[in-house]
Short mmCIF file of C-alpha atoms in Angstrom, two decimals:
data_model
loop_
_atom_site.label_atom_id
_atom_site.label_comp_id
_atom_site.label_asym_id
_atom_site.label_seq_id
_atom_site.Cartn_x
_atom_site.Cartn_y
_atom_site.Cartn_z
CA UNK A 1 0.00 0.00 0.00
CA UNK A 2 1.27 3.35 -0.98
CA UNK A 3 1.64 6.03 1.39
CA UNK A 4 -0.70 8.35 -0.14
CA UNK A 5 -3.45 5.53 0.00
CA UNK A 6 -2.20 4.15 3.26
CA UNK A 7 -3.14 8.55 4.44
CA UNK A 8 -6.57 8.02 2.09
CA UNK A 9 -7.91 5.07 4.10
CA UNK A 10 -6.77 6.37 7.98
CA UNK A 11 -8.15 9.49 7.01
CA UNK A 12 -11.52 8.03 6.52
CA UNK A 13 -11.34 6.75 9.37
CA UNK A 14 -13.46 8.60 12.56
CA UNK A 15 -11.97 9.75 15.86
CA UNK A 16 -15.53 11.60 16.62
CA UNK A 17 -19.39 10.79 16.63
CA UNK A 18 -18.47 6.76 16.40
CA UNK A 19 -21.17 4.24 16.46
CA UNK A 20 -20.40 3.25 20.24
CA UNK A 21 -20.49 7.00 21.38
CA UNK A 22 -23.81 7.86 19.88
CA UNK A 23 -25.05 4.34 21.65
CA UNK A 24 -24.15 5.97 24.81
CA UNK A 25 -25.71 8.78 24.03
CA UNK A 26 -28.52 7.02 23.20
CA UNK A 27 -28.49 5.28 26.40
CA UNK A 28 -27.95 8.40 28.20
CA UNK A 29 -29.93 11.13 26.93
CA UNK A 30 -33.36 9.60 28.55
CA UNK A 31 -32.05 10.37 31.68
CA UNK A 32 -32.25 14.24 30.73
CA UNK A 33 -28.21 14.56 30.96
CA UNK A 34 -26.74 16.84 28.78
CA UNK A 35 -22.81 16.73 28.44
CA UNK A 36 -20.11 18.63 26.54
CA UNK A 37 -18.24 16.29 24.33
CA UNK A 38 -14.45 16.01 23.26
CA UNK A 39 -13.93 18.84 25.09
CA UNK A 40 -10.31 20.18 24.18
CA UNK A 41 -9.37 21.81 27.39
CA UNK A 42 -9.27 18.27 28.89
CA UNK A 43 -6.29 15.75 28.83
CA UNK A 44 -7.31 13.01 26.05
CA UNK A 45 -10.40 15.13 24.73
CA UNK A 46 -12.89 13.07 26.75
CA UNK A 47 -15.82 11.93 24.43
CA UNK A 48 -18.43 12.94 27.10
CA UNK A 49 -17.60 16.06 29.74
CA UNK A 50 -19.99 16.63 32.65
CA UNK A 51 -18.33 19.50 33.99
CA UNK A 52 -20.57 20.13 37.29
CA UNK A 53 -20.35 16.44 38.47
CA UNK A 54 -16.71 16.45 37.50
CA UNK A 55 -16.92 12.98 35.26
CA UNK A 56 -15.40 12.35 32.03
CA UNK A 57 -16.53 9.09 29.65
CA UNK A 58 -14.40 7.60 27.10
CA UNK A 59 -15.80 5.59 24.81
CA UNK A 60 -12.88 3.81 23.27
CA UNK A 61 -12.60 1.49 20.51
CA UNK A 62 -11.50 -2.25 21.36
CA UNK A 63 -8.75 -2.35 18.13
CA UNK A 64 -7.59 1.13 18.65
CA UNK A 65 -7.23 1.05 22.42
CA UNK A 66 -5.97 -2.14 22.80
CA UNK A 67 -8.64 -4.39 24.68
CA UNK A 68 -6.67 -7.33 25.81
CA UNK A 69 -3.23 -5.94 23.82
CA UNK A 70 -1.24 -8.85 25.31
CA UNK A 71 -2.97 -11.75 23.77
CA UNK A 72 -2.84 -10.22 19.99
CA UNK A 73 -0.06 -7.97 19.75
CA UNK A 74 2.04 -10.58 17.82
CA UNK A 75 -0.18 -11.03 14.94
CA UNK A 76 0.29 -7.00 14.24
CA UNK A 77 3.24 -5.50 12.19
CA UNK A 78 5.65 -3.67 14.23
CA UNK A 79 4.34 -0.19 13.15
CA UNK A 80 0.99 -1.16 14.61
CA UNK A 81 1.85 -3.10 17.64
CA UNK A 82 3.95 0.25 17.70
CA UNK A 83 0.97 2.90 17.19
CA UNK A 84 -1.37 0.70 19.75
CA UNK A 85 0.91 0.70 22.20
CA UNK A 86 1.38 4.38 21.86
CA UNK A 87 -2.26 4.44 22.38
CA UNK A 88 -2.46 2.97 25.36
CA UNK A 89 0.46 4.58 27.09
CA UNK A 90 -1.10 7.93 26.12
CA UNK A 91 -4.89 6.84 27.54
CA UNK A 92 -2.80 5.82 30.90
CA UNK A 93 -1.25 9.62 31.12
CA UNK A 94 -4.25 11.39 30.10
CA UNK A 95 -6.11 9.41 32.98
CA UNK A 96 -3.39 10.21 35.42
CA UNK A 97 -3.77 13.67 34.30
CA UNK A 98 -7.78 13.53 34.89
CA UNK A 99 -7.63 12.27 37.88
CA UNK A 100 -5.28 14.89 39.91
CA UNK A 101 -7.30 17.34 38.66
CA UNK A 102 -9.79 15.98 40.20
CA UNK A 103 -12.14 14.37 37.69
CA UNK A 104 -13.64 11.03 37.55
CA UNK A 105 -13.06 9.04 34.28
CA UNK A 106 -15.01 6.09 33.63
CA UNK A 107 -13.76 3.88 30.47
CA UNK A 108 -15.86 2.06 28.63
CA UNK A 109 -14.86 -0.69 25.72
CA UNK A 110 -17.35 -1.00 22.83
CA UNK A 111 -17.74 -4.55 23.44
CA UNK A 112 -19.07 -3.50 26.64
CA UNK A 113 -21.56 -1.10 24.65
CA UNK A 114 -22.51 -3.66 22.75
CA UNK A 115 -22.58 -7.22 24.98
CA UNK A 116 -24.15 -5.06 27.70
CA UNK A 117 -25.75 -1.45 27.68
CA UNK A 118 -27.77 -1.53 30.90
CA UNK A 119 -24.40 -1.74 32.57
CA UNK A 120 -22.23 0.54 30.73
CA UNK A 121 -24.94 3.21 31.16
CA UNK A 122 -25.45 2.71 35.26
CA UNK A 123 -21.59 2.76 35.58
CA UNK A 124 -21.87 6.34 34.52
CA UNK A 125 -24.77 7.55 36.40
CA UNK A 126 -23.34 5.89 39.55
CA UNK A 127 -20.07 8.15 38.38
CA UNK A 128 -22.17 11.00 38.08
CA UNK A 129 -24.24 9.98 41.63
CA UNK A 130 -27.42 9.03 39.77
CA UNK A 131 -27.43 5.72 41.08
CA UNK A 132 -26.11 4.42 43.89
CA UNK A 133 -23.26 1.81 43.70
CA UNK A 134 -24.58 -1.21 44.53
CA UNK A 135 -27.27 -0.90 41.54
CA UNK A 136 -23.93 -1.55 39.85
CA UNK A 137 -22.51 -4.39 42.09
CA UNK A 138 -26.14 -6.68 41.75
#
């Protein structure tokens, strides 16, 4: 693959409005939450900002964020074993980051999205103190 067409096909590629964010939106918005999102004041550009409960969501992609990295890095060329890595090193500092300033971040994997939505939805409204925590423990 050429370079130019290898820089056609990653541009095509979304960062912003993906599938899994608009299904937590989805699962959201009937609660009457609003939220800022990929707010670029924030470490990482968090895909969902509630700024008065102090909670940031990411909604990050199992391929491009590595879910379970370890068990499939070795079947990836070295530039992407390379660029996932990088990925995941930089969601660990921008978390860090969050954090001392104060913010709760709850990460959540698409497959979660998808294999479970009631779940991935109360773990962010017990973040936001919708729902107490043991809704999410049962």
């Amino acid at each position: 693959m050429s370079p130019e067409t290898r820089s056609a096909v990653m541009a095509r590629i979304k960062g912003k409005d993906t599938l899994p964010e608009r299904q937590v939106a989805a699962l959201l918005s009937p609660h009457g939450l609003s939220w800022e999102s990929h707010a670029a004041d924030l470490p990482g550009r968090p895909d969902l900002v509630f700024r008065d409960a102090k909670v940031v969501v990411f909604v990050d992609g199992d391929f491009w964020h590595g879910w379970r990295f370890p068990q499939w890095r070795d079947k990836l060329s070295v530039e992407w074993e390379a660029k996932i890595k990088r990925n995941r090193e930089r969601d660990v500092r921008n978390q860090r980051k969050l954090r001392r300033m104060g913010w709760k971040v709850v990460r959540l994997w698409e497959h979660q999205i998808c294999d479970n939505p009631d779940s991935a939805k109360r773990r962010v409204l017990v973040a936001l103190g919708l729902e107490p925590l043991m809704e999410l423990l049962t």
